[in-house]
CSV table of C-alpha atoms and ligand atoms in Angstrom, one decimal:
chain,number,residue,atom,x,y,z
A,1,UNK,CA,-213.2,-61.6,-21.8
A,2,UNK,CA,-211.8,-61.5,-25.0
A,3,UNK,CA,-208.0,-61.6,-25.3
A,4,UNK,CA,-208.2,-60.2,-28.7
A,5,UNK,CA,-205.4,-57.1,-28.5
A,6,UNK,CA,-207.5,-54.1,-28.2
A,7,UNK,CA,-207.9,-51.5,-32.0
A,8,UNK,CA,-207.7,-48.3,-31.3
A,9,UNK,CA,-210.5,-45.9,-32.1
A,10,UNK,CA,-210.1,-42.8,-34.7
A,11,UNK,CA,-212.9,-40.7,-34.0
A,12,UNK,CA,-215.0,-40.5,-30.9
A,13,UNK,CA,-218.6,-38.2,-31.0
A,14,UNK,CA,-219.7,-36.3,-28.4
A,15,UNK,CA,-223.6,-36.5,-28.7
A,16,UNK,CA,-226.0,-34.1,-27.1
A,17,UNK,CA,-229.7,-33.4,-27.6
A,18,UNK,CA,-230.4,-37.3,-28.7
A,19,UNK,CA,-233.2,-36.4,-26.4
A,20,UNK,CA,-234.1,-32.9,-27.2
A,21,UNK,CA,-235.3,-32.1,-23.8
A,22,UNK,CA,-232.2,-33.0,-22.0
A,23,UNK,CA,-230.4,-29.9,-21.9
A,24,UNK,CA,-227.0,-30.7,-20.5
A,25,UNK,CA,-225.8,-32.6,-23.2
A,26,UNK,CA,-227.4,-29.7,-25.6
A,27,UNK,CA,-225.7,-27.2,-23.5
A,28,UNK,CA,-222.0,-29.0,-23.4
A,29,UNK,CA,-222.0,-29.9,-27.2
A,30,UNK,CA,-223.0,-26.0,-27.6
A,31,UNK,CA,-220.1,-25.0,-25.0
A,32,UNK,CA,-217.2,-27.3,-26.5
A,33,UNK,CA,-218.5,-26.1,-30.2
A,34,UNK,CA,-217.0,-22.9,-29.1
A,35,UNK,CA,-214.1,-24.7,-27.0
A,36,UNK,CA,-213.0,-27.7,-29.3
A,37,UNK,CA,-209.7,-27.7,-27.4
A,38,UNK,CA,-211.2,-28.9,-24.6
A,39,UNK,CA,-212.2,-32.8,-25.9
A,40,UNK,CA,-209.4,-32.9,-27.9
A,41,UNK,CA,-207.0,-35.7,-27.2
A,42,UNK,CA,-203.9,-36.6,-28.8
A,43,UNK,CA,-204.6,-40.1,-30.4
A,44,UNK,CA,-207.8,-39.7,-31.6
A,45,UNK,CA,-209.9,-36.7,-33.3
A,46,UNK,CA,-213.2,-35.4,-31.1
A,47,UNK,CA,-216.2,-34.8,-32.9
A,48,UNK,CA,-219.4,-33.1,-32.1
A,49,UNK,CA,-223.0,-33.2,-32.7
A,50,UNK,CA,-226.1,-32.6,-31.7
A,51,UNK,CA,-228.6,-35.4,-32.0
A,52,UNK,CA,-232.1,-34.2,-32.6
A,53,UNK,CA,-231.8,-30.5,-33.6
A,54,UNK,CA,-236.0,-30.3,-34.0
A,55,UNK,CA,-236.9,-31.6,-31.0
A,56,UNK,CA,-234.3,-29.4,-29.0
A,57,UNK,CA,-235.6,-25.8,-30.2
A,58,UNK,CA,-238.8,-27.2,-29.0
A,59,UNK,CA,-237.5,-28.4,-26.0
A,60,UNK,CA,-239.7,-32.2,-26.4
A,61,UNK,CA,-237.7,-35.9,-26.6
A,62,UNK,CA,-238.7,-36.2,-29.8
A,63,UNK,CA,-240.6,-35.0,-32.8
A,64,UNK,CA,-242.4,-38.2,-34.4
A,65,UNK,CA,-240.9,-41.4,-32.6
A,66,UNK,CA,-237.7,-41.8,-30.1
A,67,UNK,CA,-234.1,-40.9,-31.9
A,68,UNK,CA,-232.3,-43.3,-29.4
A,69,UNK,CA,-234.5,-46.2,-30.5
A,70,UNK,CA,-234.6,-45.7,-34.6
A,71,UNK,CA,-231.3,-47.0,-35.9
A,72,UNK,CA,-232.2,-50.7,-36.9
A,73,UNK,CA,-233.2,-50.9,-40.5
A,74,UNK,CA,-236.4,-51.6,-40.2
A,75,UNK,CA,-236.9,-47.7,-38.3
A,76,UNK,CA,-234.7,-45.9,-40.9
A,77,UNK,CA,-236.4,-47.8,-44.1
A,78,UNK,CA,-239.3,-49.3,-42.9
A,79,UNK,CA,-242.4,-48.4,-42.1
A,80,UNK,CA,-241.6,-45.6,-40.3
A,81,UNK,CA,-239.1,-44.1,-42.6
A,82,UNK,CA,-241.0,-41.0,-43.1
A,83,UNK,CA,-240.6,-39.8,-39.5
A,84,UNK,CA,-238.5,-37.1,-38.9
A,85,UNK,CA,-236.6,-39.1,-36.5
A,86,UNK,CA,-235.9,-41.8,-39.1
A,87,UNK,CA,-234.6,-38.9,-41.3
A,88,UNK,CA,-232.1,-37.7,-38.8
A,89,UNK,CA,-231.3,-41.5,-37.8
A,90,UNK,CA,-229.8,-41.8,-41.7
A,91,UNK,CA,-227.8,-38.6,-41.4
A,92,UNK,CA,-226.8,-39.4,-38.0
A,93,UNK,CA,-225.2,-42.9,-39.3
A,94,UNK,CA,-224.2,-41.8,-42.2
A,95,UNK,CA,-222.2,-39.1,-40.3
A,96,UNK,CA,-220.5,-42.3,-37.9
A,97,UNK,CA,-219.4,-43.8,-40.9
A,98,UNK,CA,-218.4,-41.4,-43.2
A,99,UNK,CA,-215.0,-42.1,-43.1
A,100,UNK,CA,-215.2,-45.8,-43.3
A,101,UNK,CA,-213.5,-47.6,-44.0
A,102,UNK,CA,-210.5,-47.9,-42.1
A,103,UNK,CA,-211.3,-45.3,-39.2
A,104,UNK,CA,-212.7,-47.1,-36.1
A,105,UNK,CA,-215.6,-44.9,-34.0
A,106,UNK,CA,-217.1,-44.4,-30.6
A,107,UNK,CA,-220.0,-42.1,-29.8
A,108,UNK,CA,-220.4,-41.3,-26.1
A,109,UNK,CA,-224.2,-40.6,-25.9
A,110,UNK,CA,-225.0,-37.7,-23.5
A,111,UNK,CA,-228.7,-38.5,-21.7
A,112,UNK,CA,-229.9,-37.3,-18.4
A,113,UNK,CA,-232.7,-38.3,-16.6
A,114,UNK,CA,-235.7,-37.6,-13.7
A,115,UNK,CA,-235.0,-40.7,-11.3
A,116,UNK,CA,-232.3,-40.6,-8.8
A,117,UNK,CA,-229.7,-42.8,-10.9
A,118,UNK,CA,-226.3,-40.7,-10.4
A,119,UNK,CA,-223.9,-41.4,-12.6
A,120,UNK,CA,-224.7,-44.3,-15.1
A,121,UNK,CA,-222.5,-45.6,-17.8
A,122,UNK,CA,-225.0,-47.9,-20.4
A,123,UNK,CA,-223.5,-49.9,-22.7
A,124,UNK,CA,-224.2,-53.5,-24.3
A,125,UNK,CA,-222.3,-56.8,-23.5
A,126,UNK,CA,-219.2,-56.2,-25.9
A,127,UNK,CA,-216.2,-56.8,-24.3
A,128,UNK,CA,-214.8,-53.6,-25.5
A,129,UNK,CA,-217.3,-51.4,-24.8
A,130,UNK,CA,-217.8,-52.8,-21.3
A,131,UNK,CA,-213.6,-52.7,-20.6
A,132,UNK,CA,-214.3,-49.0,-21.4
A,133,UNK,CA,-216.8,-48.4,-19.1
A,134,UNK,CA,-214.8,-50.2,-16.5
A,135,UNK,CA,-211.7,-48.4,-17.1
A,136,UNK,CA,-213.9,-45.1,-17.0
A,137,UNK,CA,-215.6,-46.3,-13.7
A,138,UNK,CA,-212.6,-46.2,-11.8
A,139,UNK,CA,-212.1,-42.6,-12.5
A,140,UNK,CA,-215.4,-41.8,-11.8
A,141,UNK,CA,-216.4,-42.9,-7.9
A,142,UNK,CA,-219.9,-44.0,-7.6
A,143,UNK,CA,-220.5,-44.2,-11.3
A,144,UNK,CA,-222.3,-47.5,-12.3
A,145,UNK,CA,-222.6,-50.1,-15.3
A,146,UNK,CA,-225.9,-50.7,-16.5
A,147,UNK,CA,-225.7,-53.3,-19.2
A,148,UNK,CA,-227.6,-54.2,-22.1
A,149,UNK,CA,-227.8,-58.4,-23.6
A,150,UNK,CA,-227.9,-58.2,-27.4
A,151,UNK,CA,-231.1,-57.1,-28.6
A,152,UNK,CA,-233.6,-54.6,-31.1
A,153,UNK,CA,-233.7,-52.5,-27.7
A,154,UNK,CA,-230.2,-51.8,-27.6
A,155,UNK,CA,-229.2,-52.2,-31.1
A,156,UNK,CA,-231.7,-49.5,-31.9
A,157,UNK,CA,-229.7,-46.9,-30.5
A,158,UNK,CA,-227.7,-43.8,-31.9
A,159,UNK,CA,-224.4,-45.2,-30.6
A,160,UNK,CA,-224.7,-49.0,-32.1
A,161,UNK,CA,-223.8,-46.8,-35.7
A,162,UNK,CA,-220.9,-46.6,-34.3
A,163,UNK,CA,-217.8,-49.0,-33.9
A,164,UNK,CA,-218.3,-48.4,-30.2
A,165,UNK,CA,-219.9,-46.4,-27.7
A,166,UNK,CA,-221.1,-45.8,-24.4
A,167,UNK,CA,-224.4,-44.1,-23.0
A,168,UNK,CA,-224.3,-41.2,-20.5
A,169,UNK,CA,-227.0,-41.1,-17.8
A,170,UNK,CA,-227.2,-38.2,-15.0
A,171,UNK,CA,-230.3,-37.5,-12.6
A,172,UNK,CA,-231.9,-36.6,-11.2
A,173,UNK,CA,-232.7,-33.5,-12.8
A,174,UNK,CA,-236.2,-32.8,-14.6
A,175,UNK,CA,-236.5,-32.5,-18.4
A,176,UNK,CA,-236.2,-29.6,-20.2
A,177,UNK,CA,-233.8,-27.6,-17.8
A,178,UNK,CA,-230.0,-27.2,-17.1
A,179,UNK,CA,-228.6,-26.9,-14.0
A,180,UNK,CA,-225.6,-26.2,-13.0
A,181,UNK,CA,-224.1,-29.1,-10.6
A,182,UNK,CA,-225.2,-32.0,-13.8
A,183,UNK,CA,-223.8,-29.6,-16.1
A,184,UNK,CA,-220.5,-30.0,-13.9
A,185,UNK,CA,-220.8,-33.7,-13.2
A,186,UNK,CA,-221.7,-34.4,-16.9
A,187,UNK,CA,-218.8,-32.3,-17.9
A,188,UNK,CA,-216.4,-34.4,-16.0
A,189,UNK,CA,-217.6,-37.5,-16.9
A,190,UNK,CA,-216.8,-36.6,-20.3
A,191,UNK,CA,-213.4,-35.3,-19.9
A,192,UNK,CA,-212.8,-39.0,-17.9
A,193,UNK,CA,-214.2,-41.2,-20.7
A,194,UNK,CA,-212.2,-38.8,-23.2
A,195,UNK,CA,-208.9,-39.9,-20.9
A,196,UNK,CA,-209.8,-43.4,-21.0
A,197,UNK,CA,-210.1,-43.8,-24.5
A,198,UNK,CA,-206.8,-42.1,-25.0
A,199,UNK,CA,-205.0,-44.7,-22.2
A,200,UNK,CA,-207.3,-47.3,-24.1
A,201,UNK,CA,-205.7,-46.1,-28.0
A,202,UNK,CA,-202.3,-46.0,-26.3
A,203,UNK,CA,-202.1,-49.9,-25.3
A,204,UNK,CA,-201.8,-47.8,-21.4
A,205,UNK,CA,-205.3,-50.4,-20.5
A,206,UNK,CA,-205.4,-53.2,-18.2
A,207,UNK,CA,-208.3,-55.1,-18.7
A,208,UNK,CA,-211.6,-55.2,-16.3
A,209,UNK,CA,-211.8,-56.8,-12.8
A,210,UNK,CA,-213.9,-59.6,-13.6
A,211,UNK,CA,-215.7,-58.9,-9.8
A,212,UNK,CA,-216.6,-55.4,-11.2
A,213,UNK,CA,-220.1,-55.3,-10.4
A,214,UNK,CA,-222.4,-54.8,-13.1
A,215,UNK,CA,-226.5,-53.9,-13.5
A,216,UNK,CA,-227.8,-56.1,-16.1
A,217,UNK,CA,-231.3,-55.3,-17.6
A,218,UNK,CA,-233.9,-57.8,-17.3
A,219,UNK,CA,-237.2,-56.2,-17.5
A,220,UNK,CA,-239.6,-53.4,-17.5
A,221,UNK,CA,-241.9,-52.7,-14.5
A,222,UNK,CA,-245.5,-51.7,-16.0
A,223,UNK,CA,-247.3,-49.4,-13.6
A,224,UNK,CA,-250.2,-51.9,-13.0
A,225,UNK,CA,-253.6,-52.0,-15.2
A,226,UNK,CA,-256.3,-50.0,-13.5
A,227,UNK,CA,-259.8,-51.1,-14.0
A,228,UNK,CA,-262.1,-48.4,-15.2
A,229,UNK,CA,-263.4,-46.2,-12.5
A,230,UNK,CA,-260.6,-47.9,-9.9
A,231,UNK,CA,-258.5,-44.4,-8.3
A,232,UNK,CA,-254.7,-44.5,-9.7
A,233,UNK,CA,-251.7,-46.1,-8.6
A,234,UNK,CA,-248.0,-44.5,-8.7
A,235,UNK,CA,-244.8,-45.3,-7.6
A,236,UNK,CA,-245.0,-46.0,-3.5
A,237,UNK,CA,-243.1,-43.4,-1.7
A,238,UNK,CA,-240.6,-46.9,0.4
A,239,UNK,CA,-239.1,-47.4,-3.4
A,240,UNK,CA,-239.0,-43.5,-4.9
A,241,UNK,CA,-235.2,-42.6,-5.2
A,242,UNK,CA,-233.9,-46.1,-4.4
A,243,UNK,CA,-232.5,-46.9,-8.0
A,244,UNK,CA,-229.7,-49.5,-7.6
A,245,UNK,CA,-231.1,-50.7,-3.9
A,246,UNK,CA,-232.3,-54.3,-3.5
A,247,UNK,CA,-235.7,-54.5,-3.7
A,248,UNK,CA,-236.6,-58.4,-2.3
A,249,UNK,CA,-239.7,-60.0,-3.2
A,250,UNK,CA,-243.0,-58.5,-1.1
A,251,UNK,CA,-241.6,-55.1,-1.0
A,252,UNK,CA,-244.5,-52.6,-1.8
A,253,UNK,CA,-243.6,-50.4,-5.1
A,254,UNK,CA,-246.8,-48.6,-5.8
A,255,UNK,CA,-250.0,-47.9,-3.8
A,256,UNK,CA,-252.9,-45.4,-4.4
A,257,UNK,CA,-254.4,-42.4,-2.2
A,258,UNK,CA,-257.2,-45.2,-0.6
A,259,UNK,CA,-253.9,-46.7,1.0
A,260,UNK,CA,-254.2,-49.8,-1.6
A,261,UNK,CA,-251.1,-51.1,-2.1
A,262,UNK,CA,-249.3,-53.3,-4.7
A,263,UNK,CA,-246.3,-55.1,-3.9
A,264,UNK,CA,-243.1,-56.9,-5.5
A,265,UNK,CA,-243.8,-60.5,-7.1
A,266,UNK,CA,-241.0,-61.7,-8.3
A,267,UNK,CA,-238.9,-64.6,-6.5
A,268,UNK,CA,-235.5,-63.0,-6.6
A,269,UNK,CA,-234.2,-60.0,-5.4
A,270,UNK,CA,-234.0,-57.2,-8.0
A,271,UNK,CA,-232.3,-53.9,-8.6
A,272,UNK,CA,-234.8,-51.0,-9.8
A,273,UNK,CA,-233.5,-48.6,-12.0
A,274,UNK,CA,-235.4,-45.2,-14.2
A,275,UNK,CA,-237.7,-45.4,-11.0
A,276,UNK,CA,-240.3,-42.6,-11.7
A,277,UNK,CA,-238.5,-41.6,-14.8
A,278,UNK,CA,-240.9,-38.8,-16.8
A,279,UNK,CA,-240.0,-39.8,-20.2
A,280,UNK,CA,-241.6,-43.2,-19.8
A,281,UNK,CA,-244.9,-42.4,-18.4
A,282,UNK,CA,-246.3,-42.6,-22.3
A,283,UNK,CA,-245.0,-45.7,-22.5
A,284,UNK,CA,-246.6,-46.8,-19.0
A,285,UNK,CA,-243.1,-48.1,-17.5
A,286,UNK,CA,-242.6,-47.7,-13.8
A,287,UNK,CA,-239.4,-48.3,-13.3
A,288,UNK,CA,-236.6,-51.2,-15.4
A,289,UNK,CA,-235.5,-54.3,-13.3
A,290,UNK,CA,-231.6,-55.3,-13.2
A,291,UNK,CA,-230.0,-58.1,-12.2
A,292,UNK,CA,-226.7,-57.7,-10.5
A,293,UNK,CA,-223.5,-59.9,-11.0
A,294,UNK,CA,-219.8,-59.4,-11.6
A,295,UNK,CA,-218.6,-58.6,-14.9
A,296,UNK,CA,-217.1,-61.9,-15.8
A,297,UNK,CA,-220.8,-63.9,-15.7
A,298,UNK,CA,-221.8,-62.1,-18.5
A,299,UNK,CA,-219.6,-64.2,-20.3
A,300,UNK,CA,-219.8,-67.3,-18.4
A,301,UNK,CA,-222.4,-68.9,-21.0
A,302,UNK,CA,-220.7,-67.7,-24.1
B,401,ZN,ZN1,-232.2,-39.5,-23.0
């Protein structure tokens, strides 16, 4: 870990509607438009926006392309610069940095999602994003880290436009509806990453336990090519709802109606998470694969 004295941050965004079938984080931004008092803290000033205002009256993810993977340059000027997505990428960032510079950001990123994850804090391998996560963990039992190596994947999201940030995930809960007991759960895990940036701005911060455990993301699990003609395969009913269980190598994780079944192949032990997620059935993921280690190996190769 860095031992770099911690900067405070000036102004922290509370994103909803990234996704604009995800409702809860629609419905909270909507809720604390009204209630501003309520995400205010006394160090830093609270902002709030809604992330994809087109997809979210039509109640989809997204209108041309994926929000929360179209802030690297080559999304927002590139090729696909035309999409409406890229559009609101360029507001969104030019938003997180209109005050630069001089003012340091974070944008918690409110996302739910269909598998059985709980409460998931995502973030990339910074230290201070990570020592925020941590710090917010603690106040949040059960609440994981699911972390992110350096790469387009990550540094493609709405939060990298910002100084810092951290990614909300709740589930499950299906798209497109909002239901009371996330609503309450997401709520709180705002107010507690709210606190912890305040105790973080106000040098009140010890830094992480370097045994914390953390998920890192290795891989995607493709649902497996089926030849034409060949019945489908989905996710087998001994690894549905099982996000963060080990799953060791020759553990079935899909089969088909015919009783056909397709099991594990890698050589180590892995941690599913997103299993049976709805949002990625057009990209044909499965399910992500994490690798689980304390906090300080992240850092242990430099
Ligand atoms: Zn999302």
């Amino acid at each position: 870990m860095t031992d770099t004295p911690y900067t405070p941050f000036d102004i922290v965004f509370v994103v909803g509607g990234t996704h604009g079938n995800e409702r809860t984080g629609v419905t909270l931004v909507q809720h604390w438009l009204q209630n501003p008092a309520d995400v205010q803290r006394q160090t830093f000033t609270t902002r709030l926006l809604l992330g994809n205002p087109e997809a979210i009256r039509k109640n989809v993810r997204f209108i041309d392309r994926d929000l929360n993977r179209s802030f690297l340059p080559q999304h927002v000027d590139g090729e696909t610069a035309e999409a409406y997505e890229s559009g609101r990428a360029r507001e969104i960032a030019a938003t997180l940095q209109s005050d630069r510079p001089g003012k340091r950001t974070f944008a918690i990123d409110l996302h739910t999602t269909t598998a059985k994850m709980g409460i998931t804090l995502i973030t990339n391998t910074d230290s201070v994003n990570l020592a925020i996560a941590a710090d917010a963990q603690k106040r949040l039992p059960g609440a994981r880290i699911y972390c992110f190596a350096d790469s387009d994947r990550i540094n493609s999201c709405l939060r990298a436009a910002a100084d810092g940030g951290l990614g909300v995930e709740i589930g499950p809960i299906p798209q497109g509806v909002v239901r009371h007991d996330t609503l309450e759960t997401t709520y709180g895990v705002v107010q507690e990453i709210l606190n912890t940036l305040e105790s973080f701005n106000e040098g009140n911060f010890a830094p992480p336990d370097p045994h914390l455990p953390v998920y890192l993301h290795d891989r995607h699990m493709l649902y497996p090519g089926v030849p034409s003609g060949a019945p489908p395969v989905f996710i087998h009913r001994e690894i549905e709802g099982r996000d963060y269980r080990p799953l060791a190598p020759g553990h079935p994780i899909f089969h088909d109606l015919n009783g056909q079944v397709v099991c594990y192949e890698g050589v180590d032990t892995t941690y599913p998470v997103f299993i049976n997620e709805a949002a990625y059935y057009y990209e044909n993921i499965a399910f992500s694969l994490t690798r689980k280690m304390p906090l300080a190996s992240l850092f242990a190769s430099g």
